[in-house]
Amino acid sequence: MRDSYREELDDIRACLVEMANSVGSQVSLATTALLDADVTVADRVIAGDAPLDATRESIEQRCFNLIARQAPVATDLRAIITAMRIASDLERMGDLAEHIAKVARMRFPDSAVPQEVRPVFLEAGHVAETLVTKAGTVIAKRDVEAALELEDDDDAMDKLHRQLFREVLSDVWPHGVETAIDITLLGRYYERFADHAVSVARRVVFLVTGERRVTTAP
Amino acid sequence: MRDSYREELDDIRACLVEMANSVGSQVSLATTALLDADVTVADRVIAGDAPLDATRESIEQRCFNLIARQAPVATDLRAIITAMRIASDLERMGDLAEHIAKVARMRFPDSAVPQEVRPVFLEAGHVAETLVTKAGTVIAKRDVEAALELEDDDDAMDKLHRQLFREVLSDVWPHGVETAIDITLLGRYYERFADHAVSVARRVVFLVTGERRVTTAP
């Protein structure tokens, strides 16, 4: 009984890691669609969101069944509820990648991103991919150290976000209000993507250590 | 045993309704802070967010203990997990009200909202308050009809959101890029607030009917 329980929980964890990998591909492709104004890639991202929703639903159902069948308590119960929440974070990250792809699609054949801010979005895409890859590692290995690194990457994303606003608000911004709106929303999507990655890491840290907050080493 | 379980679940539900009421006050005050450029009210909203976070945590802990103690299955288990998720939606709605208040605070003593779009934000504030009030009713009475109304209110919010973009993108928009960024983010906050209210309603409908999607009556 307990063995099959462990197996099922390990398998759910493997599904979460796979889900994190898919979300990483989605945000990477979405950034490509955005920077290259590539509508085919944008469509691929948009089509790739439904499978993520289905995975989330399947993970939730399996967690639910596990609780109903095994009546776990304490850490075991917490592990299952954490898995449900992580699935929910990852699904939301997938939605945000889709939002990015939709902005790229909406402006096609033009690019939503003017030359001046391309490097910022290129970097935001890299940071987003790194964040979700590390989140996958944190889930797979319950790695508290990797969770700490993730907070630093999130700081990097916040810096990029501020840099974006500086560019758009500079006196020489020649691209008008529509582009400013696109960039504001895109910046927000990447920022929220990073927030959810941090949330995944914090949930794992809480599960492992019982501490609610991640604090950086002294 | 079962009676104390029912009592505890009823009490958790009452807490969720109270939490919805608090979130309603928060978004109403945030809209006032925004439209009146009132920094005292903005600060009140910002200070009011921590108690909502604490309520969410308390509800989660109670749900967790209930599962661990009573080992519920089927609908009972689903009701508790739904309560946890609703608490999470409501907390996020509180965050969004706080975000609105922070924009008001950042632009004080100026107003973040120019005259042309004041009516849109006034209406968005009303719709947001209506949505969370109805969400409270849906939770309290498991009222599937009220849940359907809520979808209509969400459509109203989407219309306001589109109207906002039309105003900002009109040829005669005189307020420049910074104000356009503020308004884009504010619009997004109200829209997400509405999305979470709809999510609360859908969770209750799913719990009551077992149907994942709310469909409007023919």
Coordinates of C-alpha atoms in Angstrom, one line a residue:
Chain A
M1 CA 0.0 0.0 0.0
R2 CA 2.6 2.6 1.1
D3 CA 4.9 1.5 -1.8
S4 CA 2.3 2.1 -4.4
Y5 CA 1.6 5.4 -2.7
R6 CA 5.3 6.4 -3.0
E7 CA 5.4 5.2 -6.6
E8 CA 2.4 7.3 -7.5
L9 CA 3.8 10.4 -5.8
D10 CA 7.1 9.9 -7.6
D11 CA 5.3 9.6 -10.9
I12 CA 3.3 12.7 -10.2
R13 CA 6.6 14.5 -9.5
A14 CA 8.0 13.3 -12.8
C15 CA 5.0 14.7 -14.6
L16 CA 5.5 18.0 -12.9
V17 CA 9.1 18.1 -14.1
E18 CA 8.0 17.2 -17.6
M19 CA 5.4 19.9 -17.4
A20 CA 8.1 22.4 -16.4
N21 CA 10.2 21.4 -19.4
S22 CA 7.2 21.9 -21.7
V23 CA 6.6 25.4 -20.2
G24 CA 10.3 26.1 -20.8
S25 CA 9.9 25.3 -24.5
Q26 CA 6.7 27.4 -24.7
V27 CA 8.3 30.5 -23.3
S28 CA 11.4 30.0 -25.4
L29 CA 9.3 29.6 -28.6
A30 CA 7.1 32.6 -27.6
T31 CA 10.2 34.8 -27.3
T32 CA 11.3 33.6 -30.7
A33 CA 7.9 34.4 -32.1
L34 CA 8.1 37.8 -30.6
L35 CA 11.6 38.7 -31.7
D36 CA 11.4 37.2 -35.2
A37 CA 7.7 38.2 -35.7
D38 CA 7.2 34.6 -36.7
V39 CA 3.5 33.7 -36.9
T40 CA 4.1 30.0 -37.4
V41 CA 6.0 29.8 -34.2
A42 CA 3.4 31.9 -32.4
D43 CA 0.7 29.5 -33.6
R44 CA 2.7 26.6 -32.3
V45 CA 2.8 28.1 -28.9
I46 CA -0.9 28.9 -28.9
A47 CA -1.7 25.3 -29.9
G48 CA 0.7 24.0 -27.3
D49 CA -1.3 25.5 -24.4
A50 CA -4.2 23.1 -24.4
P51 CA -2.0 20.0 -23.7
L52 CA -0.5 21.9 -20.6
D53 CA -4.1 22.5 -19.4
A54 CA -4.8 18.8 -19.8
T55 CA -1.7 17.8 -17.9
R56 CA -2.6 20.1 -15.1
E57 CA -6.1 18.6 -14.9
S58 CA -4.7 15.1 -15.0
I59 CA -2.2 15.9 -12.2
E60 CA -4.9 17.4 -10.1
Q61 CA -7.1 14.4 -10.5
R62 CA -4.3 12.0 -9.6
C63 CA -3.5 14.0 -6.5
F64 CA -7.2 14.1 -5.6
N65 CA -7.5 10.3 -6.0
L66 CA -4.3 9.8 -4.0
I67 CA -5.7 11.7 -1.0
A68 CA -9.1 10.0 -1.3
R69 CA -7.5 6.5 -1.5
Q70 CA -4.6 6.8 1.0
A71 CA -5.9 9.4 3.5
P72 CA -2.3 10.8 4.0
V73 CA -1.5 13.1 6.9
A74 CA 1.3 15.5 7.8
T75 CA 4.1 15.7 5.3
D76 CA 2.6 13.2 2.9
L77 CA -0.6 15.2 2.6
R78 CA 1.4 18.4 2.3
A79 CA 3.5 16.9 -0.6
I80 CA 0.3 16.1 -2.5
I81 CA -1.3 19.5 -2.0
T82 CA 2.0 21.2 -3.0
A83 CA 2.0 19.1 -6.2
M84 CA -1.5 20.4 -7.0
R85 CA -0.4 24.0 -6.5
I86 CA 2.8 23.6 -8.5
A87 CA 0.7 22.2 -11.4
S88 CA -1.4 25.3 -11.1
D89 CA 1.6 27.7 -11.2
L90 CA 3.0 25.9 -14.2
E91 CA -0.3 26.1 -16.1
R92 CA -0.4 29.8 -15.4
M93 CA 3.2 30.1 -16.7
G94 CA 2.0 28.4 -19.9
D95 CA -0.9 30.9 -20.2
L96 CA 1.6 33.7 -19.9
A97 CA 3.8 32.2 -22.7
E98 CA 0.6 32.0 -24.8
H99 CA -0.1 35.7 -24.1
I100 CA 3.3 36.6 -25.3
A101 CA 2.8 34.6 -28.5
K102 CA -0.6 36.3 -29.0
V103 CA 0.9 39.7 -28.9
A104 CA 3.5 38.6 -31.6
R105 CA 0.6 37.2 -33.6
M106 CA -1.5 40.4 -33.3
R107 CA 1.2 42.6 -34.7
F108 CA 2.3 40.2 -37.5
P109 CA 3.8 40.9 -40.1
D110 CA 5.2 43.8 -38.0
S111 CA 7.2 43.1 -34.9
A112 CA 5.7 44.1 -31.6
V113 CA 9.1 44.8 -30.3
P114 CA 11.2 47.8 -31.7
Q115 CA 14.9 47.5 -32.1
E116 CA 15.7 49.5 -28.9
V117 CA 14.1 47.0 -26.6
R118 CA 15.0 43.8 -28.5
P119 CA 18.0 43.1 -26.2
V120 CA 15.8 43.4 -23.1
F121 CA 13.3 40.9 -24.4
L122 CA 16.0 38.5 -25.6
E123 CA 17.4 38.6 -22.1
A124 CA 14.0 38.3 -20.5
G125 CA 13.4 35.2 -22.6
H126 CA 16.6 33.7 -21.4
V127 CA 15.9 34.5 -17.8
A128 CA 12.4 33.0 -18.1
E129 CA 13.8 29.8 -19.6
T130 CA 16.4 29.6 -16.9
L131 CA 13.9 30.1 -14.2
V132 CA 11.6 27.4 -15.3
T133 CA 14.5 25.0 -15.9
K134 CA 15.7 25.6 -12.4
A135 CA 12.1 25.3 -11.1
G136 CA 12.1 21.8 -12.7
T137 CA 15.3 20.9 -11.0
V138 CA 14.0 22.1 -7.6
I139 CA 10.9 19.9 -8.1
A140 CA 12.9 16.9 -9.3
K141 CA 15.6 17.0 -6.6
R142 CA 13.9 19.0 -3.8
D143 CA 17.0 21.2 -4.1
V144 CA 16.8 24.1 -1.6
E145 CA 20.1 25.6 -2.9
A146 CA 18.7 25.8 -6.5
A147 CA 15.6 27.4 -5.0
L148 CA 17.8 30.2 -3.6
E149 CA 19.4 30.8 -7.0
L150 CA 16.0 31.2 -8.5
E151 CA 15.3 34.2 -6.3
D152 CA 18.4 35.8 -7.8
D153 CA 17.2 35.1 -11.3
D154 CA 13.9 36.7 -10.4
D155 CA 15.8 39.9 -9.3
A156 CA 17.5 39.9 -12.7
M157 CA 14.0 39.8 -14.3
D158 CA 12.9 42.7 -12.1
K159 CA 15.9 44.7 -13.3
L160 CA 15.0 44.0 -17.0
H161 CA 11.5 45.1 -16.3
R162 CA 12.7 48.4 -14.9
Q163 CA 15.1 48.8 -17.8
L164 CA 12.1 48.3 -20.2
F165 CA 10.2 51.2 -18.5
R166 CA 13.3 53.4 -18.7
E167 CA 13.5 52.8 -22.5
V168 CA 9.8 53.4 -23.1
L169 CA 9.8 56.5 -21.0
S170 CA 13.0 58.0 -22.4
D171 CA 12.6 61.4 -24.2
V172 CA 13.6 59.9 -27.5
W173 CA 11.0 57.1 -27.6
P174 CA 9.7 57.4 -31.1
H175 CA 7.2 54.5 -31.3
G176 CA 4.1 56.0 -29.9
V177 CA 1.5 54.8 -27.5
E178 CA 0.4 51.5 -29.1
T179 CA 3.9 50.0 -29.0
A180 CA 4.2 51.3 -25.4
I181 CA 1.1 49.4 -24.4
D182 CA 2.3 46.2 -26.1
I183 CA 5.6 46.5 -24.3
T184 CA 4.0 47.2 -20.9
L185 CA 1.9 44.1 -21.2
L186 CA 4.8 42.0 -22.5
G187 CA 6.9 43.2 -19.6
R188 CA 4.1 42.3 -17.2
Y189 CA 3.8 38.8 -18.7
Y190 CA 7.5 38.0 -18.3
E191 CA 7.5 39.4 -14.8
R192 CA 4.5 37.3 -13.8
F193 CA 6.1 34.2 -15.4
A194 CA 9.1 34.8 -13.2
D195 CA 6.9 35.3 -10.1
H196 CA 5.2 31.9 -10.6
A197 CA 8.6 30.2 -11.0
V198 CA 9.7 31.7 -7.7
S199 CA 6.4 30.5 -6.2
V200 CA 7.1 26.9 -7.4
A201 CA 10.5 27.0 -5.7
R202 CA 9.1 28.5 -2.5
R203 CA 6.5 25.8 -2.3
V204 CA 9.2 23.1 -2.5
V205 CA 11.3 24.8 0.1
F206 CA 8.4 25.1 2.4
L207 CA 7.7 21.4 1.9
V208 CA 11.3 20.4 2.6
T209 CA 12.1 22.8 5.4
G210 CA 8.8 23.9 6.8
E211 CA 10.0 27.5 6.4
R212 CA 7.6 29.7 4.6
R213 CA 10.2 32.2 3.3
V214 CA 13.3 31.7 1.3
T215 CA 16.1 33.8 2.8
T216 CA 19.4 34.2 1.1
A217 CA 22.4 32.6 2.9
P218 CA 24.2 35.0 5.3
Chain B
M1 CA -17.5 13.3 14.3
R2 CA -19.4 14.0 11.0
D3 CA -21.3 16.9 12.7
S4 CA -18.2 18.6 13.9
Y5 CA -16.9 18.1 10.3
R6 CA -19.9 19.9 8.9
E7 CA -19.7 22.7 11.4
E8 CA -16.0 23.2 10.6
L9 CA -16.7 23.3 6.8
D10 CA -19.6 25.7 7.3
D11 CA -17.4 27.9 9.4
I12 CA -14.7 27.9 6.7
R13 CA -17.3 28.8 4.2
A14 CA -18.4 31.7 6.4
C15 CA -14.7 32.9 6.5
L16 CA -14.5 32.8 2.7
V17 CA -17.7 34.9 2.5
E18 CA -16.2 37.4 5.0
M19 CA -12.9 37.4 3.0
A20 CA -14.9 38.2 -0.2
N21 CA -16.5 41.1 1.6
S22 CA -13.2 42.4 2.7
V23 CA -11.8 42.1 -0.9
G24 CA -14.9 44.0 -2.1
S25 CA -14.1 46.9 0.3
Q26 CA -10.5 46.8 -0.8
V27 CA -11.2 47.2 -4.5
S28 CA -13.9 49.9 -3.8
L29 CA -11.4 51.9 -1.7
A30 CA -8.6 51.3 -4.2
T31 CA -10.9 52.8 -6.9
T32 CA -11.6 55.8 -4.7
A33 CA -7.9 56.3 -4.0
L34 CA -7.3 56.2 -7.8
L35 CA -10.1 58.5 -8.8
D36 CA -9.6 61.0 -6.0
A37 CA -5.8 60.8 -5.9
D38 CA -6.3 60.1 -2.2
V39 CA -3.1 58.9 -0.6
T40 CA -4.6 58.2 2.8
V41 CA -7.2 55.8 1.3
A42 CA -4.4 54.3 -0.9
D43 CA -2.4 53.6 2.3
R44 CA -5.4 52.1 4.0
V45 CA -5.8 49.6 1.1
I46 CA -2.1 48.8 1.2
A47 CA -2.2 48.2 4.9
G48 CA -5.4 46.1 4.5
D49 CA -3.7 43.5 2.3
A50 CA -1.7 41.7 5.1
P51 CA -4.8 40.7 7.0
L52 CA -6.2 39.1 3.8
D53 CA -3.0 37.1 3.4
A54 CA -3.3 36.0 7.0
T55 CA -6.9 35.0 6.5
R56 CA -5.9 32.9 3.5
E57 CA -3.2 31.2 5.4
S58 CA -5.6 30.4 8.3
I59 CA -8.2 29.0 5.9
E60 CA -5.6 26.9 4.2
Q61 CA -4.4 25.5 7.5
R62 CA -7.9 24.7 8.6
C63 CA -8.7 22.9 5.4
F64 CA -5.4 21.0 5.7
N65 CA -6.3 19.9 9.3
L66 CA -9.7 18.9 8.2
I67 CA -8.4 16.6 5.5
A68 CA -5.8 15.2 7.8
R69 CA -8.3 14.6 10.7
Q70 CA -11.3 13.4 8.8
A71 CA -9.9 11.7 5.7
P72 CA -12.9 12.8 3.6
V73 CA -13.5 11.4 0.1
A74 CA -15.5 12.3 -3.0
T75 CA -17.6 15.5 -2.7
D76 CA -16.5 16.2 0.9
L77 CA -12.8 16.2 -0.1
R78 CA -13.6 18.2 -3.3
A79 CA -15.4 20.8 -1.1
I80 CA -12.4 21.3 1.1
I81 CA -9.9 21.6 -1.8
T82 CA -12.3 24.0 -3.5
A83 CA -12.3 26.1 -0.4
M84 CA -8.5 26.3 -0.5
R85 CA -8.5 27.4 -4.1
I86 CA -11.2 30.0 -3.5
A87 CA -9.1 31.4 -0.7
S88 CA -6.2 31.6 -3.1
D89 CA -8.3 33.5 -5.7
L90 CA -9.6 35.9 -3.1
E91 CA -6.1 36.6 -1.9
R92 CA -4.9 37.3 -5.4
M93 CA -7.9 39.7 -5.9
G94 CA -6.7 41.5 -2.7
D95 CA -3.2 41.8 -4.3
L96 CA -4.7 43.3 -7.4
A97 CA -6.6 45.9 -5.3
E98 CA -3.4 46.7 -3.6
H99 CA -1.6 47.1 -7.0
I100 CA -4.3 49.7 -8.0
A101 CA -3.8 51.6 -4.7
K102 CA 0.0 51.6 -5.3
V103 CA -0.4 53.2 -8.7
A104 CA -2.6 55.9 -7.1
R105 CA 0.1 56.4 -4.4
M106 CA 2.9 56.5 -6.9
R107 CA 1.4 59.4 -8.9
F108 CA 0.2 61.4 -5.8
P109 CA -0.5 64.4 -5.6
D110 CA -1.3 64.0 -9.3
S111 CA -4.0 61.6 -10.5
A112 CA -2.9 58.6 -12.4
V113 CA -6.2 58.7 -14.3
P114 CA -6.9 61.6 -16.7
Q115 CA -10.4 63.0 -17.1
E116 CA -11.2 61.2 -20.3
V117 CA -10.9 57.8 -18.8
R118 CA -12.4 58.5 -15.3
P119 CA -15.8 57.2 -16.3
V120 CA -14.3 53.9 -17.4
F121 CA -12.4 53.4 -14.2
L122 CA -15.5 54.5 -12.1
E123 CA -17.5 51.8 -13.9
A124 CA -14.7 49.2 -13.7
G125 CA -14.6 49.8 -9.9
H126 CA -18.4 49.2 -9.7
V127 CA -18.2 46.1 -11.8
A128 CA -15.3 44.8 -9.7
E129 CA -17.3 45.3 -6.5
T130 CA -20.4 43.7 -8.0
L131 CA -18.4 40.7 -9.1
V132 CA -16.8 40.0 -5.7
T133 CA -20.1 40.6 -3.9
K134 CA -21.8 38.1 -6.2
A135 CA -18.9 35.7 -5.8
G136 CA -19.5 36.0 -2.0
T137 CA -23.2 35.0 -2.6
V138 CA -22.2 32.1 -4.8
I139 CA -19.9 30.8 -2.1
A140 CA -22.5 31.4 0.7
K141 CA -25.5 29.9 -1.1
R142 CA -23.8 27.6 -3.7
D143 CA -26.0 29.6 -6.1
V144 CA -25.4 28.4 -9.6
E145 CA -27.7 31.1 -11.1
A146 CA -25.7 33.9 -9.5
A147 CA -22.6 32.2 -10.9
L148 CA -24.1 32.6 -14.4
E149 CA -24.7 36.3 -13.8
L150 CA -21.2 36.7 -12.9
E151 CA -20.0 35.7 -16.3
D152 CA -22.1 38.5 -17.8
D153 CA -20.5 41.0 -15.4
D154 CA -17.1 39.7 -16.6
D155 CA -18.2 40.4 -20.2
A156 CA -19.0 44.0 -19.0
M157 CA -15.4 44.3 -17.6
D158 CA -13.9 43.0 -20.9
K159 CA -15.9 45.7 -22.7
L160 CA -14.6 48.4 -20.4
H161 CA -11.1 47.1 -20.9
R162 CA -11.5 47.4 -24.7
Q163 CA -13.0 50.9 -24.3
L164 CA -10.0 51.9 -22.3
F165 CA -7.6 50.9 -25.1
R166 CA -9.7 52.8 -27.6
E167 CA -9.4 56.0 -25.5
V168 CA -5.7 55.6 -25.1
L169 CA -5.1 54.8 -28.7
S170 CA -7.3 57.6 -30.1
D171 CA -5.6 60.2 -32.2
V172 CA -6.3 62.9 -29.7
W173 CA -4.8 61.2 -26.7
P174 CA -2.7 64.1 -25.2
H175 CA -1.3 62.4 -22.1
G176 CA 1.8 60.8 -23.3
V177 CA 3.4 57.4 -22.7
E178 CA 3.8 57.4 -18.9
T179 CA 0.0 57.8 -18.4
A180 CA -0.6 55.2 -21.2
I181 CA 1.5 52.7 -19.2
D182 CA -0.3 53.4 -16.0
I183 CA -3.6 52.9 -17.7
T184 CA -2.5 49.7 -19.4
L185 CA -1.5 48.2 -16.1
L186 CA -4.6 49.5 -14.2
G187 CA -6.8 48.0 -16.9
R188 CA -5.0 44.7 -16.6
Y189 CA -5.4 44.7 -12.8
Y190 CA -9.2 45.2 -13.0
E191 CA -9.4 42.6 -15.8
R192 CA -7.5 40.0 -13.7
F193 CA -9.6 40.9 -10.7
A194 CA -12.7 40.0 -12.7
D195 CA -11.1 36.8 -14.0
H196 CA -10.5 35.6 -10.5
A197 CA -14.1 36.4 -9.4
V198 CA -15.3 34.3 -12.4
S199 CA -12.9 31.5 -11.3
V200 CA -14.4 31.5 -7.8
A201 CA -17.9 31.1 -9.3
R202 CA -16.8 28.3 -11.7
R203 CA -15.2 26.4 -8.8
V204 CA -18.5 26.5 -6.9
V205 CA -20.5 25.5 -10.0
F206 CA -18.1 22.6 -10.5
L207 CA -18.5 21.5 -6.9
V208 CA -22.3 21.7 -7.1
T209 CA -22.9 20.3 -10.5
G210 CA -19.8 18.4 -11.4
E211 CA -19.7 20.4 -14.7
R212 CA -16.3 22.1 -15.4
R213 CA -17.7 24.9 -17.6
V214 CA -20.4 27.4 -16.9
T215 CA -22.6 27.7 -20.0
T216 CA -25.2 30.4 -20.4
A217 CA -28.8 29.3 -20.5
P218 CA -30.2 28.7 -24.0

